[in-house]
Amino acid sequence: MIRDHQVILYYGDLSDSSSIVRILAECRPDEIYNLGAQSHVAISFEAPEYCGDVAALGVLRILEAVRMLGMDKTCRIYQASTSELYGRVQEVPQDEETPFHPYSPYAVAKQYGFWIVKEYREAYGMFCCNGILFNHESERRGENFVTRKITLAAGRIAEGLQTHLELGNMDAKRDWGYAKDYVECMWLMLQNDRPQDFVIATGVQHTVQDFTERAFNVNGIQRVWKGSGIHKKGYDTSSGRMLVCVNPQWFRPTDVVNLLGNPSKAKRELGWNPMKTSYEELIRIMAVHDRELAKREKAGSSI
Ligand code: F7E
């Protein structure tokens, strides 16, 4: 246990029921937000069993611990579900009624989490909700997710610390929002009168290529694209240098390529504003932050 002003950190693990029960027994929380998972889709193909244990059974362990401790009528639970459940999409845009077709070990595990939350709500009357979150990004995003990989590379290339960026499928389309806004919506879901599932998205879609383009623009670099498919390359318009290319190493065995959420229900029933931070502003926040990191790296390396 670590105390840091108002926040107390406990050590526990979603694969370890005893730690979950111990922590909940000590804290007796009013609200639980389960954001825990092995959340990288590509890595779930490398460690599928671990991903299933944590992202699927981990949810069950929390629900059971809450029941065992007699907190099922007092504790509200938020489960981080995901747009990856739509996977090989059945319709565009996706809303709360769109059928699922999970398309990775991660998404299959998350589907169990989604349904077990629904089941405990109906079977035991527990206040538990799924937030079906579309991609939520920020300057705190892990470095191996595509948006952060791009903003970090754009900053380092602008500072002369990196020559180019290698990506996988640049045609994949995502509905990217700002994580800070999405956390507000998670909280609103637990303040609601009754437990329900909600799509949390912006309703705006862009390609990985478009995100890349704009992140470089924030850094004052304009590019021109040549070629297609695995031969697609981005060149600096002023120097003619190749800055972006495709490396099939980043392709996935099955990739989700057309995610676009319809946040109407969250807007209507929770009063949530999906456009608080625009796509352009999100990229600016991330790119400016990561340019600053690159500047510091450069200053450090030249000492
Ligand atoms: O990939 C393509 C890749 O890894 C986005 C997680 O938080 O959001 C996230 O899952 C797209 C994919 O996120 C690279 O093939 C191209 O089509 O940033 P990502 P994700 O897979 O959408 C959902 C909502 C979650 O629930 C997940 O936990 O970008 N892509 N080139 C690449 N992706 C990566 N990572 N790296 C590349 O070089």
Coordinates of N, CA, C and O in Angstrom, one line a residue, residues 167-263:
L167 N 5.1 2.3 -40.1 CA 3.7 2.0 -39.7 C 3.2 0.7 -40.3 O 3.8 0.3 -41.3
G168 N 2.1 0.2 -39.8 CA 1.4 -0.9 -40.4 C 0.3 -0.4 -41.4 O 0.6 0.3 -42.3
N169 N -0.9 -0.8 -41.1 CA -2.0 -0.5 -42.0 C -2.4 1.0 -41.8 O -3.2 1.3 -40.8
M170 N -2.0 1.8 -42.7 CA -2.3 3.3 -42.6 C -3.8 3.6 -43.1 O -4.2 4.7 -43.0
D171 N -4.4 2.6 -43.7 CA -5.8 2.9 -44.2 C -6.9 2.6 -43.1 O -8.1 2.9 -43.3
A172 N -6.4 2.0 -42.0 CA -7.4 1.7 -40.9 C -8.1 3.0 -40.4 O -7.4 4.0 -40.3
K173 N -9.4 2.9 -40.2 CA -10.1 4.1 -39.8 C -10.5 4.0 -38.3 O -11.0 2.9 -37.9
R174 N -10.4 5.1 -37.6 CA -10.7 5.1 -36.2 C -11.5 6.3 -35.8 O -11.4 7.4 -36.4
D175 N -12.3 6.2 -34.7 CA -13.0 7.3 -34.1 C -12.2 7.6 -32.8 O -12.4 7.0 -31.8
W176 N -11.3 8.6 -33.0 CA -10.4 9.0 -31.9 C -10.9 10.1 -31.0 O -11.2 11.2 -31.6
G177 N -11.0 9.9 -29.7 CA -11.4 11.0 -28.8 C -10.3 11.2 -27.7 O -9.3 10.5 -27.7
Y178 N -10.5 12.3 -26.9 CA -9.6 12.6 -25.9 C -9.9 11.9 -24.6 O -11.1 12.0 -24.1
A179 N -9.0 11.1 -24.1 CA -9.2 10.2 -22.9 C -9.9 11.0 -21.7 O -10.8 10.5 -21.0
K180 N -9.4 12.2 -21.5 CA -9.9 13.0 -20.4 C -11.4 13.2 -20.5 O -12.2 13.1 -19.5
D181 N -11.9 13.5 -21.7 CA -13.4 13.6 -21.9 C -14.1 12.3 -21.6 O -15.3 12.3 -21.1
Y182 N -13.5 11.2 -22.0 CA -14.1 9.9 -21.9 C -14.3 9.5 -20.4 O -15.2 8.9 -20.0
V183 N -13.3 9.9 -19.6 CA -13.3 9.5 -18.2 C -14.5 10.2 -17.5 O -15.2 9.7 -16.7
E184 N -14.8 11.5 -18.0 CA -15.9 12.2 -17.4 C -17.2 11.4 -17.7 O -18.1 11.3 -16.9
C185 N -17.3 10.8 -18.9 CA -18.5 10.1 -19.3 C -18.6 8.8 -18.5 O -19.7 8.4 -18.1
M186 N -17.5 8.2 -18.2 CA -17.5 7.0 -17.3 C -18.1 7.3 -16.0 O -19.0 6.6 -15.4
W187 N -17.7 8.4 -15.4 CA -18.2 8.9 -14.1 C -19.7 9.2 -14.2 O -20.5 8.7 -13.4
L188 N -20.2 9.8 -15.3 CA -21.6 10.1 -15.5 C -22.4 8.9 -15.5 O -23.5 8.8 -15.0
M189 N -21.9 7.8 -16.1 CA -22.6 6.5 -16.2 C -22.9 6.0 -14.8 O -24.0 5.4 -14.6
L190 N -22.0 6.2 -13.9 CA -22.2 5.6 -12.5 C -23.1 6.6 -11.7 O -23.6 6.2 -10.6
Q191 N -23.3 7.8 -12.2 CA -24.2 8.8 -11.4 C -25.6 8.7 -11.9 O -26.5 9.3 -11.4
N192 N -25.9 7.9 -13.0 CA -27.1 7.8 -13.6 C -28.2 7.1 -12.7 O -27.8 6.4 -11.7
D193 N -29.5 7.2 -13.0 CA -30.5 6.6 -12.2 C -30.5 5.1 -12.3 O -30.7 4.4 -11.3
R194 N -30.2 4.6 -13.5 CA -30.2 3.1 -13.6 C -29.0 2.7 -14.4 O -28.5 3.4 -15.3
P195 N -28.5 1.4 -14.2 CA -27.4 0.9 -14.9 C -27.7 0.6 -16.3 O -28.6 -0.1 -16.6
Q196 N -26.9 1.1 -17.2 CA -27.1 0.9 -18.7 C -25.7 0.8 -19.3 O -24.7 1.3 -18.8
D197 N -25.7 0.3 -20.6 CA -24.5 0.3 -21.4 C -24.5 1.5 -22.4 O -25.6 1.8 -22.9
F198 N -23.4 2.1 -22.6 CA -23.3 3.3 -23.5 C -22.1 3.2 -24.4 O -21.0 2.8 -24.0
V199 N -22.3 3.6 -25.7 CA -21.2 3.9 -26.6 C -20.6 5.2 -26.3 O -21.3 6.2 -26.1
I200 N -19.3 5.3 -26.1 CA -18.6 6.6 -25.9 C -17.7 6.8 -27.1 O -16.7 6.0 -27.3
A201 N -18.0 7.8 -27.9 CA -17.3 8.0 -29.1 C -17.5 9.5 -29.5 O -18.3 10.2 -28.9
T202 N -16.8 9.9 -30.6 CA -17.0 11.3 -31.0 C -18.0 11.4 -32.2 O -18.6 12.4 -32.4
G203 N -18.1 10.3 -32.9 CA -18.9 10.3 -34.1 C -18.2 10.9 -35.4 O -18.8 11.2 -36.4
V204 N -16.9 10.9 -35.3 CA -16.1 11.4 -36.4 C -14.9 10.4 -36.6 O -14.3 9.9 -35.7
Q205 N -14.7 10.2 -37.9 CA -13.7 9.1 -38.2 C -12.6 9.6 -39.1 O -12.8 10.4 -40.0
H206 N -11.4 9.1 -38.9 CA -10.2 9.4 -39.7 C -9.3 8.2 -39.9 O -9.4 7.3 -39.1
T207 N -8.5 8.3 -40.9 CA -7.5 7.2 -41.1 C -6.2 7.4 -40.3 O -5.9 8.5 -39.9
V208 N -5.5 6.3 -40.2 CA -4.2 6.4 -39.6 C -3.3 7.4 -40.4 O -2.6 8.2 -39.8
Q209 N -3.4 7.3 -41.7 CA -2.6 8.2 -42.6 C -3.0 9.7 -42.3 O -2.1 10.6 -42.2
D210 N -4.3 10.0 -42.1 CA -4.7 11.4 -41.8 C -4.1 11.8 -40.5 O -3.6 13.0 -40.4
F211 N -4.1 11.0 -39.5 CA -3.6 11.3 -38.2 C -2.1 11.7 -38.3 O -1.6 12.7 -37.8
T212 N -1.4 10.8 -39.1 CA 0.0 11.0 -39.3 C 0.3 12.4 -40.0 O 1.2 13.2 -39.5
E213 N -0.5 12.6 -41.0 CA -0.4 13.9 -41.8 C -0.4 15.1 -40.8 O 0.4 16.0 -40.9
R214 N -1.5 15.1 -40.0 CA -1.7 16.2 -39.1 C -0.7 16.4 -38.0 O -0.3 17.5 -37.7
A215 N -0.2 15.2 -37.5 CA 0.8 15.3 -36.4 C 2.1 15.9 -37.0 O 2.8 16.7 -36.3
F216 N 2.4 15.6 -38.2 CA 3.6 16.2 -38.9 C 3.4 17.7 -39.1 O 4.2 18.5 -38.9
N217 N 2.1 18.0 -39.6 CA 1.8 19.4 -39.8 C 2.0 20.3 -38.6 O 2.5 21.4 -38.6
V218 N 1.6 19.8 -37.4 CA 1.8 20.5 -36.1 C 3.2 20.8 -35.9 O 3.6 21.9 -35.4
N219 N 4.1 19.9 -36.4 CA 5.5 20.1 -36.3 C 6.2 20.9 -37.5 O 7.4 21.0 -37.6
G220 N 5.3 21.5 -38.3 CA 5.8 22.3 -39.4 C 6.3 21.5 -40.6 O 7.0 22.0 -41.4
I221 N 6.0 20.2 -40.6 CA 6.4 19.4 -41.8 C 5.3 19.1 -42.7 O 4.3 18.5 -42.2
Q222 N 5.4 19.4 -43.9 CA 4.3 19.1 -44.9 C 4.8 17.9 -45.7 O 6.0 17.8 -46.0
R223 N 3.9 17.0 -46.0 CA 4.3 15.8 -46.7 C 3.5 15.5 -48.0 O 2.3 15.9 -48.1
V224 N 4.1 14.7 -48.8 CA 3.3 14.3 -50.0 C 3.4 12.8 -50.0 O 4.4 12.2 -49.6
W225 N 2.3 12.1 -50.4 CA 2.3 10.6 -50.4 C 2.5 10.1 -51.8 O 1.9 10.6 -52.7
K226 N 3.2 9.0 -51.9 CA 3.4 8.3 -53.2 C 3.2 6.8 -53.0 O 3.6 6.3 -51.9
G227 N 2.7 6.1 -54.0 CA 2.6 4.7 -53.9 C 1.3 4.3 -53.2 O 0.6 5.2 -52.6
S228 N 1.0 3.0 -53.1 CA -0.2 2.5 -52.4 C 0.2 1.2 -51.7 O 1.2 0.6 -52.0
G229 N -0.8 0.8 -50.8 CA -0.6 -0.5 -50.1 C 0.8 -0.5 -49.3 O 1.1 0.5 -48.7
I230 N 1.5 -1.6 -49.4 CA 2.7 -1.7 -48.7 C 3.8 -0.8 -49.3 O 4.9 -0.6 -48.7
H231 N 3.6 -0.2 -50.5 CA 4.6 0.6 -51.1 C 4.3 2.1 -50.8 O 5.0 3.0 -51.4
K232 N 3.3 2.4 -50.0 CA 3.0 3.8 -49.8 C 4.1 4.4 -48.9 O 4.6 3.9 -48.0
K233 N 4.5 5.7 -49.3 CA 5.5 6.4 -48.6 C 5.2 7.9 -48.5 O 4.6 8.4 -49.5
G234 N 5.6 8.5 -47.4 CA 5.4 9.9 -47.3 C 6.7 10.6 -47.3 O 7.7 10.2 -46.7
Y235 N 6.8 11.7 -48.2 CA 8.0 12.5 -48.4 C 7.8 13.9 -47.9 O 6.8 14.5 -48.0
D236 N 8.9 14.4 -47.3 CA 8.9 15.8 -46.9 C 8.9 16.7 -48.2 O 9.7 16.5 -49.1
T237 N 7.9 17.6 -48.3 CA 7.8 18.4 -49.5 C 9.0 19.3 -49.8 O 9.3 19.6 -50.9
S238 N 9.6 19.8 -48.7 CA 10.7 20.7 -49.0 C 12.0 20.0 -49.2 O 12.8 20.3 -50.2
S239 N 12.4 18.9 -48.4 CA 13.7 18.3 -48.6 C 13.6 17.1 -49.5 O 14.6 16.6 -50.0
G240 N 12.4 16.5 -49.7 CA 12.2 15.3 -50.6 C 12.6 14.1 -49.8 O 12.5 13.0 -50.4
R241 N 13.0 14.2 -48.5 CA 13.3 13.0 -47.7 C 12.1 12.1 -47.5 O 11.0 12.6 -47.2
M242 N 12.4 10.8 -47.5 CA 11.3 9.8 -47.1 C 11.1 9.9 -45.6 O 12.1 9.6 -44.9
L243 N 9.9 10.1 -45.1 CA 9.7 10.3 -43.7 C 8.8 9.1 -43.1 O 8.9 8.8 -41.9
V244 N 7.9 8.6 -44.0 CA 7.0 7.5 -43.5 C 7.0 6.4 -44.5 O 6.9 6.7 -45.7
C245 N 7.0 5.2 -44.0 CA 6.9 4.0 -44.9 C 6.1 2.9 -44.2 O 5.9 3.0 -43.0
V246 N 5.7 1.9 -44.9 CA 5.0 0.7 -44.3 C 6.0 -0.4 -44.0 O 6.9 -0.7 -44.8
N247 N 5.8 -0.9 -42.8 CA 6.6 -2.2 -42.5 C 5.6 -3.2 -42.1 O 4.9 -3.1 -41.1
P248 N 5.5 -4.3 -42.9 CA 4.4 -5.3 -42.7 C 4.6 -6.0 -41.3 O 3.6 -6.7 -40.8
Q249 N 5.7 -5.7 -40.6 CA 5.8 -6.2 -39.2 C 4.7 -5.8 -38.3 O 4.3 -6.4 -37.4
W250 N 4.1 -4.6 -38.7 CA 3.0 -4.0 -37.8 C 1.6 -4.4 -38.3 O 0.7 -4.0 -37.7
F251 N 1.6 -5.3 -39.3 CA 0.2 -5.8 -39.7 C -0.3 -6.8 -38.6 O 0.6 -7.5 -38.0
R252 N -1.6 -6.9 -38.5 CA -2.1 -7.9 -37.5 C -2.7 -9.1 -38.3 O -3.2 -8.9 -39.4
P253 N -2.8 -10.2 -37.7 CA -3.4 -11.4 -38.4 C -4.8 -11.1 -38.8 O -5.2 -11.5 -39.9
T254 N -5.6 -10.4 -38.0 CA -6.9 -9.8 -38.4 C -6.9 -8.4 -37.9 O -6.6 -8.2 -36.7
D255 N -7.3 -7.5 -38.7 CA -7.3 -6.0 -38.3 C -8.7 -5.5 -38.4 O -9.5 -5.8 -39.3
V256 N -9.0 -4.6 -37.5 CA -10.3 -3.9 -37.4 C -10.1 -2.6 -38.2 O -9.2 -1.8 -37.8
V257 N -10.9 -2.4 -39.2 CA -10.5 -1.3 -40.1 C -11.6 -0.1 -40.3 O -11.3 0.8 -40.9
N258 N -12.7 -0.3 -39.6 CA -13.8 0.7 -39.9 C -14.6 1.0 -38.7 O -15.8 0.7 -38.6
L259 N -14.0 1.7 -37.7 CA -14.7 2.0 -36.5 C -15.2 3.4 -36.5 O -14.4 4.4 -36.7
L260 N -16.5 3.6 -36.2 CA -17.1 4.9 -36.1 C -18.3 4.8 -35.2 O -19.2 4.0 -35.4
G261 N -18.2 5.5 -34.0 CA -19.3 5.3 -33.0 C -20.4 6.3 -33.2 O -20.2 7.5 -33.6
N262 N -21.5 6.0 -32.7 CA -22.7 6.9 -32.6 C -23.0 7.2 -31.1 O -23.5 6.3 -30.4
P263 N -22.5 8.3 -30.6 CA -22.7 8.6 -29.2 C -24.0 9.2 -28.8 O -24.1 9.8 -27.7

